[in-house]
Coordinates of C-alpha atoms in Angstrom, one line a residue:
M1 CA 24.1 90.0 -236.4
G2 CA 25.6 87.4 -234.1
G3 CA 26.4 89.9 -231.4
F4 CA 22.9 91.2 -231.4
L5 CA 21.4 87.7 -231.2
T6 CA 23.8 86.9 -228.3
K7 CA 22.8 90.0 -226.4
L8 CA 19.1 89.4 -227.1
L9 CA 19.4 85.8 -225.9
A10 CA 21.2 87.0 -222.7
V11 CA 18.4 89.5 -222.0
I12 CA 15.7 86.8 -222.5
Q13 CA 17.6 84.4 -220.2
R14 CA 18.0 87.1 -217.6
R15 CA 14.3 88.0 -217.7
Q16 CA 13.5 84.3 -217.3
Q17 CA 15.8 84.0 -214.3
I18 CA 14.2 87.0 -212.7
K19 CA 10.7 85.5 -213.4
N20 CA 11.9 82.2 -211.8
M21 CA 13.2 84.0 -208.7
E22 CA 10.0 85.9 -208.3
L23 CA 8.0 82.6 -208.6
I24 CA 10.2 81.0 -206.0
S25 CA 9.9 84.0 -203.7
K26 CA 6.1 84.0 -204.1
E27 CA 5.9 80.3 -203.4
F28 CA 8.1 80.7 -200.3
M29 CA 6.0 83.6 -199.0
L30 CA 2.8 81.5 -199.4
K31 CA 4.4 78.6 -197.6
R32 CA 5.6 80.9 -194.9
E33 CA 2.1 82.3 -194.3
K34 CA 0.7 78.7 -194.2
Y35 CA 3.4 77.7 -191.7
L36 CA 2.7 80.6 -189.4
K37 CA -1.0 79.6 -189.2
M38 CA -0.5 75.9 -188.5
N39 CA -1.5 74.3 -185.2
A40 CA 0.5 71.5 -183.5
N41 CA -1.4 68.7 -185.3
E42 CA -0.8 70.4 -188.7
L43 CA 2.9 70.9 -188.0
S44 CA 3.2 67.2 -187.0
C45 CA 2.2 66.2 -190.6
L46 CA 5.1 68.1 -192.2
S47 CA 8.2 66.5 -193.5
D48 CA 11.4 67.0 -191.5
D49 CA 12.7 69.7 -193.9
D50 CA 9.4 71.5 -194.0
L51 CA 9.0 71.3 -190.2
R52 CA 12.5 72.7 -189.7
T53 CA 11.6 75.6 -192.0
A54 CA 8.2 76.1 -190.3
L55 CA 9.7 76.3 -186.8
S56 CA 12.5 78.5 -188.0
E57 CA 10.0 80.9 -189.6
R58 CA 7.9 81.0 -186.5
L59 CA 10.9 81.7 -184.3
M60 CA 12.2 84.4 -186.6
L61 CA 8.9 86.1 -186.6
E62 CA 8.9 86.2 -182.8
Q63 CA 12.5 87.4 -182.7
D64 CA 11.7 90.1 -185.2
K65 CA 8.9 91.4 -182.8
L66 CA 11.6 91.5 -180.1
N67 CA 14.1 93.4 -182.4
W68 CA 16.4 90.4 -182.5
D69 CA 17.4 91.0 -178.9
T70 CA 18.9 87.7 -177.7
A71 CA 18.3 88.3 -174.0
E72 CA 14.8 89.5 -174.6
T73 CA 14.1 86.4 -176.8
L74 CA 15.6 84.1 -174.2
S75 CA 13.3 85.5 -171.5
S76 CA 10.2 85.5 -173.9
F77 CA 10.5 81.9 -175.1
K78 CA 9.3 79.1 -172.8
G79 CA 9.4 75.3 -172.8
A80 CA 10.4 73.4 -175.9
K81 CA 10.5 76.6 -177.9
K82 CA 13.2 78.0 -175.7
I83 CA 15.2 74.8 -175.8
Y84 CA 14.9 74.6 -179.6
Y85 CA 16.0 78.3 -179.9
I86 CA 19.1 77.7 -177.7
V87 CA 20.2 74.5 -179.3
S88 CA 19.6 75.6 -182.8
C89 CA 21.6 78.8 -182.2
F90 CA 24.5 76.8 -180.6
D91 CA 24.5 74.3 -183.5
M92 CA 24.3 76.9 -186.2
E93 CA 27.2 78.9 -184.7
V94 CA 29.5 75.9 -184.1
L95 CA 28.8 74.5 -187.6
N96 CA 29.3 77.9 -189.2
G97 CA 32.5 79.1 -187.4
G98 CA 33.2 76.8 -184.5
L99 CA 32.8 77.1 -180.7
C100 CA 34.9 80.2 -180.5
Q101 CA 32.4 82.0 -182.8
F102 CA 29.6 80.9 -180.5
F103 CA 31.4 82.5 -177.5
V104 CA 32.3 85.6 -179.5
N105 CA 28.9 86.3 -181.1
Y106 CA 25.8 87.6 -179.4
S107 CA 24.7 84.0 -178.8
R108 CA 27.3 83.7 -176.0
I109 CA 24.3 84.8 -173.8
L110 CA 22.9 81.4 -174.4
A111 CA 26.0 79.5 -173.2
P112 CA 25.0 78.9 -169.6
Y113 CA 21.9 77.0 -170.8
V114 CA 23.5 74.8 -173.5
S115 CA 24.4 71.8 -171.4
Q116 CA 20.9 71.5 -169.8
C117 CA 19.2 71.9 -173.1
L118 CA 21.4 69.3 -174.8
N119 CA 20.6 66.9 -171.9
T120 CA 16.9 67.7 -172.2
I121 CA 16.7 66.8 -175.9
G122 CA 18.7 63.6 -175.4
A123 CA 22.0 64.8 -177.0
S124 CA 24.2 63.4 -174.2
E125 CA 27.3 63.0 -176.4
Y126 CA 27.1 66.6 -177.5
E127 CA 26.5 67.7 -173.9
R128 CA 29.5 65.7 -172.7
L129 CA 31.8 67.2 -175.4
F130 CA 30.7 70.7 -174.5
S131 CA 30.9 70.3 -170.7
D132 CA 34.2 68.6 -170.9
F133 CA 35.7 71.4 -173.0
V134 CA 34.3 74.1 -170.7
S135 CA 35.5 72.4 -167.5
T136 CA 38.9 71.4 -168.8
N137 CA 39.6 74.9 -170.0
R138 CA 38.0 76.5 -166.9
I139 CA 35.6 78.7 -168.9
D140 CA 33.0 80.5 -166.8
L141 CA 29.9 80.4 -168.9
N142 CA 28.3 83.0 -166.8
D143 CA 31.1 85.5 -167.5
L144 CA 32.1 85.5 -171.2
D145 CA 32.8 89.2 -171.4
S146 CA 36.4 88.4 -172.2
F147 CA 35.1 87.1 -175.6
I148 CA 33.7 90.5 -176.6
I149 CA 35.7 91.7 -179.6
E150 CA 36.0 94.7 -181.8
D151 CA 37.8 93.4 -184.9
A152 CA 39.3 90.5 -186.9
D153 CA 42.6 90.7 -185.1
E154 CA 40.9 90.3 -181.7
Y155 CA 38.9 87.3 -183.1
A156 CA 42.2 85.7 -184.3
A157 CA 43.6 86.1 -180.8
Q158 CA 40.4 84.5 -179.3
T159 CA 40.8 81.4 -181.4
E160 CA 44.3 80.9 -179.9
R161 CA 43.1 81.1 -176.2
Y162 CA 41.8 77.5 -176.1
P163 CA 42.0 74.4 -178.2
F164 CA 38.9 75.3 -180.2
D165 CA 40.0 73.4 -183.3
N166 CA 40.1 70.2 -181.3
F167 CA 36.5 70.7 -180.0
D168 CA 35.3 71.7 -183.5
D169 CA 36.8 68.6 -185.1
K170 CA 35.2 66.3 -182.5
Y171 CA 31.9 68.2 -183.0
C172 CA 32.0 67.6 -186.7
Q173 CA 32.8 63.9 -186.3
L174 CA 29.9 63.6 -183.9
Y175 CA 27.7 65.5 -186.3
E176 CA 28.5 63.1 -189.1
E177 CA 27.3 60.2 -186.9
A178 CA 24.2 61.8 -185.4
P179 CA 23.4 65.3 -186.6
L180 CA 22.3 67.5 -183.7
E181 CA 19.6 69.1 -185.8
N182 CA 18.0 65.6 -186.2
I183 CA 18.0 65.0 -182.4
L184 CA 16.6 68.5 -181.9
L185 CA 13.9 68.0 -184.5
A186 CA 12.8 64.8 -182.9
Y187 CA 12.5 66.6 -179.6
A188 CA 10.5 69.4 -181.2
R189 CA 8.1 66.9 -182.8
E190 CA 7.3 65.6 -179.3
N191 CA 6.6 69.1 -178.1
L192 CA 4.9 70.9 -181.0
V193 CA 2.2 72.3 -178.7
D194 CA 4.9 74.7 -177.4
F195 CA 5.3 76.2 -180.9
E196 CA 1.6 76.9 -181.5
T197 CA 1.5 80.4 -180.2
I198 CA 3.3 83.2 -182.0

């Protein structure tokens, strides 16, 4: 009898988990629809976390329309939206896998614009760190074809080309003091009108 009750309890718990996931998903989709319809004034009233989500959802919808083509997205976005896109991609890549990952992934197309965007949002320490690394290692941001890889072995070789760990450590230290996402969000709040159209 104990085995049957244990199995029954497990089935009931699993059904409740599924129901909870469905509710969370439904709530998120309702929020997403609301975020996509908001004007700049409505966006400005959101909390930081909700605004980040709203801007992310809006950008993802536009990227989806462009088949997630980075070059196409880059040419399509204008003003603060373009800056937000470039800096958020850069920050996400570096936090996820380091600067080498940024240069290896599709986002390397954005590399020539990073310094200017960091300066525009007021992230001068991040800009200095990035520019110093690029100039010290004589990396041509307009020609990153040498970072195109086919497999994990090639990626491992890429990580050895330059002192990426040193950059990544400094980036993380800087991030602990002043997260780039907060600087970027403050900039976005000042320019929400650029995010109104989708």
